[in-house]
PDB file of C-alpha atoms in Angstrom:
ATOM      1  CA  MET A  55      16.747  -7.004  -8.537  1.00 69.00           C
ATOM      2  CA  ILE A  56      15.346  -9.034  -5.292  1.00 77.00           C
ATOM      3  CA  TYR A  57      12.826  -7.377  -3.305  1.00 85.00           C
ATOM      4  CA  SER A  58      12.658  -7.904   0.191  1.00 90.00           C
ATOM      5  CA  VAL A  59      10.237  -6.182   2.306  1.00 94.00           C
ATOM      6  CA  ASP A  60       7.622  -6.643   5.464  1.00 96.00           C
ATOM      7  CA  VAL A  61       4.492  -5.485   4.970  1.00 97.00           C
ATOM      8  CA  ARG A  62       2.072  -4.988   8.112  1.00 98.00           C
ATOM      9  CA  ILE A  63      -1.462  -4.037   7.442  1.00 98.00           C
ATOM     10  CA  VAL A  64      -3.688  -3.583  10.629  1.00 97.00           C
ATOM     11  CA  ALA A  65      -7.461  -2.514  10.162  1.00 96.00           C
ATOM     12  CA  PRO A  66     -10.004  -1.902  12.921  1.00 94.00           C
ATOM     13  CA  VAL A  67     -13.093  -4.043  12.907  1.00 94.00           C
ATOM     14  CA  ARG A  68     -15.949  -1.507  14.342  1.00 91.00           C
ATOM     15  CA  ASP A  69     -18.810  -3.356  16.411  1.00 89.00           C
ATOM     16  CA  THR A  70     -21.000  -2.629  13.491  1.00 89.00           C
ATOM     17  CA  GLU A  71     -18.673  -4.212  11.012  1.00 90.00           C
ATOM     18  CA  VAL A  72     -18.558  -7.985  10.269  1.00 90.00           C
ATOM     19  CA  THR A  73     -14.906  -9.219  10.539  1.00 90.00           C
ATOM     20  CA  ASP A  74     -14.705 -11.263   7.569  1.00 92.00           C
ATOM     21  CA  ARG A  75     -15.809  -8.203   5.468  1.00 93.00           C
ATOM     22  CA  VAL A  76     -12.548  -6.242   7.125  1.00 94.00           C
ATOM     23  CA  ALA A  77     -10.303  -9.146   6.216  1.00 96.00           C
ATOM     24  CA  ASP A  78     -12.080  -9.290   2.769  1.00 95.00           C
ATOM     25  CA  ALA A  79     -11.483  -5.535   2.622  1.00 95.00           C
ATOM     26  CA  VAL A  80      -8.026  -6.324   3.311  1.00 96.00           C
ATOM     27  CA  ARG A  81      -7.102  -9.358   0.879  1.00 96.00           C
ATOM     28  CA  ASN A  82      -8.886  -7.419  -2.029  1.00 96.00           C
ATOM     29  CA  LEU A  83      -6.021  -4.933  -1.837  1.00 97.00           C
ATOM     30  CA  PHE A  84      -3.136  -7.744  -0.424  1.00 97.00           C
ATOM     31  CA  PRO A  85      -3.862 -10.705  -1.494  1.00 96.00           C
ATOM     32  CA  ASN A  86      -0.945 -12.627  -0.525  1.00 94.00           C
ATOM     33  CA  ALA A  87      -0.927 -11.370   2.938  1.00 96.00           C
ATOM     34  CA  GLU A  88      -2.132 -13.627   5.599  1.00 96.00           C
ATOM     35  CA  VAL A  89      -4.046 -12.386   7.463  1.00 96.00           C
ATOM     36  CA  ALA A  90      -4.847 -12.961  11.667  1.00 95.00           C
ATOM     37  CA  HIS A  91      -8.079 -11.312  13.965  1.00 93.00           C
ATOM     38  CA  GLU A  92      -6.787  -9.724  17.131  1.00 91.00           C
ATOM     39  CA  SER A  93      -9.608  -8.433  19.744  1.00 88.00           C
ATOM     40  CA  GLY A  94     -11.247  -5.483  17.561  1.00 93.00           C
ATOM     41  CA  ARG A  95      -8.575  -5.405  14.491  1.00 95.00           C
ATOM     42  CA  ILE A  96      -7.206  -7.518  11.864  1.00 96.00           C
ATOM     43  CA  VAL A  97      -3.602  -8.141  11.343  1.00 97.00           C
ATOM     44  CA  ALA A  98      -1.799  -9.017   8.251  1.00 97.00           C
ATOM     45  CA  GLU A  99       1.651  -9.389   7.107  1.00 97.00           C
ATOM     46  CA  ALA A 100       2.393  -9.594   3.297  1.00 96.00           C
ATOM     47  CA  HIS A 101       6.054  -9.936   1.935  1.00 95.00           C
ATOM     48  CA  SER A 102       4.818  -8.163  -1.640  1.00 93.00           C
ATOM     49  CA  LEU A 103       3.192  -4.988  -2.968  1.00 95.00           C
ATOM     50  CA  ASP A 104       2.510  -6.468  -6.539  1.00 94.00           C
ATOM     51  CA  HIS A 105      -0.849  -6.570  -6.432  1.00 96.00           C
ATOM     52  CA  PHE A 106      -1.052  -3.409  -5.137  1.00 96.00           C
ATOM     53  CA  SER A 107       1.066  -1.781  -7.703  1.00 95.00           C
ATOM     54  CA  ASP A 108      -0.877  -3.823 -10.496  1.00 95.00           C
ATOM     55  CA  LEU A 109      -3.444  -1.174  -8.789  1.00 96.00           C
ATOM     56  CA  LEU A 110      -2.091   1.386  -8.853  1.00 95.00           C
ATOM     57  CA  HIS A 111      -1.246   1.473 -12.470  1.00 94.00           C
ATOM     58  CA  GLU A 112      -4.650   0.246 -13.354  1.00 94.00           C
ATOM     59  CA  GLN A 113      -6.248   3.374 -11.290  1.00 94.00           C
ATOM     60  CA  ALA A 114      -3.406   5.576 -12.981  1.00 92.00           C
ATOM     61  CA  ILE A 115      -2.534   7.142  -8.798  1.00 93.00           C
ATOM     62  CA  LEU A 116       0.951   6.709  -9.135  1.00 93.00           C
ATOM     63  CA  ASP A 117       1.959  10.248  -8.366  1.00 92.00           C
ATOM     64  CA  THR A 118      -0.285  10.574  -5.740  1.00 93.00           C
ATOM     65  CA  ALA A 119       0.899   6.738  -4.117  1.00 95.00           C
ATOM     66  CA  ARG A 120       4.442   8.859  -4.738  1.00 94.00           C
ATOM     67  CA  ARG A 121       3.151  11.427  -2.363  1.00 93.00           C
ATOM     68  CA  GLU A 122       1.506   9.684   0.271  1.00 95.00           C
ATOM     69  CA  PHE A 123       4.635   6.898   0.591  1.00 95.00           C
ATOM     70  CA  GLY A 124       6.697   9.984   0.743  1.00 93.00           C
ATOM     71  CA  LYS A 125       4.652  11.956   4.257  1.00 94.00           C
ATOM     72  CA  ARG A 126       5.409   9.313   6.386  1.00 93.00           C
ATOM     73  CA  ARG A 127       9.187   7.791   4.857  1.00 94.00           C
ATOM     74  CA  THR A 128      12.110   7.116   7.056  1.00 94.00           C
ATOM     75  CA  GLU A 129      15.352   5.516   6.355  1.00 92.00           C
ATOM     76  CA  ASP A 130      13.950   2.045   6.849  1.00 95.00           C
ATOM     77  CA  GLY A 131      10.210   2.071   5.285  1.00 96.00           C
ATOM     78  CA  PHE A 132       7.083   3.875   4.752  1.00 97.00           C
ATOM     79  CA  SER A 133       3.958   3.940   5.948  1.00 97.00           C
ATOM     80  CA  PHE A 134       0.531   4.986   4.506  1.00 96.00           C
ATOM     81  CA  ALA A 135      -3.657   4.746   5.269  1.00 95.00           C
ATOM     82  CA  LEU A 136      -6.183   4.138   2.780  1.00 96.00           C
ATOM     83  CA  LYS A 137      -9.761   4.057   3.215  1.00 94.00           C
ATOM     84  CA  LYS A 138     -11.732   0.692   4.260  1.00 92.00           C
ATOM     85  CA  GLN A 139     -14.664   1.730   1.838  1.00 91.00           C
ATOM     86  CA  ALA A 140     -12.548   2.218  -0.992  1.00 93.00           C
ATOM     87  CA  ALA A 141     -10.771  -1.199  -0.012  1.00 94.00           C
ATOM     88  CA  PHE A 142     -13.879  -3.294   0.131  1.00 93.00           C
ATOM     89  CA  ARG A 143     -14.304  -2.815  -3.761  1.00 94.00           C
ATOM     90  CA  GLY A 144     -10.981  -3.659  -4.580  1.00 94.00           C
ATOM     91  CA  VAL A 145     -10.332   0.279  -4.526  1.00 95.00           C
ATOM     92  CA  VAL A 146      -7.127   2.230  -3.616  1.00 96.00           C
ATOM     93  CA  ASN A 147      -8.204   5.208  -1.933  1.00 95.00           C
ATOM     94  CA  PHE A 148      -5.318   6.395   0.152  1.00 95.00           C
ATOM     95  CA  ALA A 149      -6.381   8.362   3.449  1.00 92.00           C
ATOM     96  CA  VAL A 150      -5.917  11.787   4.203  1.00 81.00           C
ATOM     97  CA  GLY A 151      -7.160  14.081   6.844  1.00 74.00           C
ATOM     98  CA  ASN A 152      -9.419  12.808   9.193  1.00 70.00           C
ATOM     99  CA  PRO A 153      -9.381   9.237   9.994  1.00 68.00           C
ATOM    100  CA  ASP A 154     -13.044   7.527   8.184  1.00 69.00           C
ATOM    101  CA  GLU A 155     -15.246   7.419  11.276  1.00 73.00           C
ATOM    102  CA  LEU A 156     -14.415   2.844  10.449  1.00 73.00           C
ATOM    103  CA  GLY A 157     -10.964   3.548  10.873  1.00 84.00           C
ATOM    104  CA  ASP A 158      -8.576   3.672   7.897  1.00 92.00           C
ATOM    105  CA  VAL A 159      -6.698   0.654   7.112  1.00 95.00           C
ATOM    106  CA  GLU A 160      -2.639   1.526   8.327  1.00 96.00           C
ATOM    107  CA  VAL A 161      -0.082  -0.354   6.104  1.00 97.00           C
ATOM    108  CA  HIS A 162       3.394  -0.158   7.256  1.00 97.00           C
ATOM    109  CA  VAL A 163       6.237  -1.053   4.824  1.00 97.00           C
ATOM    110  CA  ALA A 164       9.752  -2.127   6.108  1.00 97.00           C
ATOM    111  CA  VAL A 165      12.599  -2.235   2.996  1.00 96.00           C
ATOM    112  CA  ARG A 166      15.465  -4.791   3.685  1.00 93.00           C
ATOM    113  CA  GLU A 167      16.409  -4.989   0.007  1.00 91.00           C
ATOM    114  CA  PRO A 168      16.704  -2.419  -2.156  1.00 90.00           C
ATOM    115  CA  THR A 169      16.808   1.105  -0.791  1.00 91.00           C
ATOM    116  CA  VAL A 170      13.509   2.437   0.342  1.00 94.00           C
ATOM    117  CA  GLU A 171      13.773   4.904  -2.792  1.00 93.00           C
ATOM    118  CA  GLU A 172      14.316   2.163  -5.697  1.00 93.00           C
ATOM    119  CA  PHE A 173      11.637  -0.100  -3.248  1.00 94.00           C
ATOM    120  CA  VAL A 174       9.125   2.792  -3.989  1.00 94.00           C
ATOM    121  CA  ASP A 175      10.376   3.492  -7.687  1.00 93.00           C
ATOM    122  CA  HIS A 176       9.395  -0.130  -8.372  1.00 92.00           C
ATOM    123  CA  ILE A 177       5.879  -0.080  -7.107  1.00 93.00           C
ATOM    124  CA  ALA A 178       5.118   3.450  -7.914  1.00 91.00           C
ATOM    125  CA  PRO A 179       7.271   4.186 -10.586  1.00 89.00           C
ATOM    126  CA  PRO A 180       7.784   8.322 -11.629  1.00 87.00           C
ATOM    127  CA  THR A 181       5.797   9.711 -14.383  1.00 80.00           C
ATOM    128  CA  GLU A 182       6.272  11.973 -16.881  1.00 76.00           C
ATOM    129  CA  ASP A 183       2.789  13.047 -18.606  1.00 68.00           C
ATOM    130  CA  GLY A 184       0.602  10.700 -16.450  1.00 64.00           C
ATOM    131  CA  ARG A 185       2.659   7.604 -17.640  1.00 72.00           C
ATOM    132  CA  PRO A 186       5.700   5.473 -15.922  1.00 71.00           C
ATOM    133  CA  VAL A 187       9.212   6.486 -17.152  1.00 72.00           C
ATOM    134  CA  ASP A 188      11.234   3.997 -18.240  1.00 61.00           C
ATOM    135  CA  PRO A 189      13.819   3.363 -15.097  1.00 56.00           C
ATOM    136  CA  ASP A 190      17.150   3.316 -17.900  1.00 50.00           C
ATOM    137  CA  ARG A 191      16.128   6.551 -19.772  1.00 46.00           C
ATOM    138  CA  ARG A 192      16.152   7.916 -16.138  1.00 44.00           C
ATOM    139  CA  ARG A 193      19.512   7.168 -15.873  1.00 40.00           C
ATOM    140  CA  GLU A 194      20.723   9.385 -18.540  1.00 39.00           C
TER     141      GLU A 194
END
């Protein structure tokens, strides 16, 4: 299946932070993103979430990811927020509750193909007993 998505990542850069370190935090989770420095923030664009999906699998947080994607889902895509400090370490940590004092990394995913649901299933498949469920088995 061909996936066509546009990913926009925005991370604030506080006065106490080094801009390049914030850019590195974004690249740690989204290595294929094209990163630009704007006034007071980093803005990045990507067209794949493959590495991010690998991290979700490695950290065994697929159910958490699916829950977070569903909270801010639209018919055209979904959004979620990540903790910047964890991203510095290459770790996915969804931001829930109050925003971090350094500001959260906001990720907006626009899905053109396939459907939003199919794309979410691709990057964070449903699980059974903590293991991804084979998509062919789910259709039975």
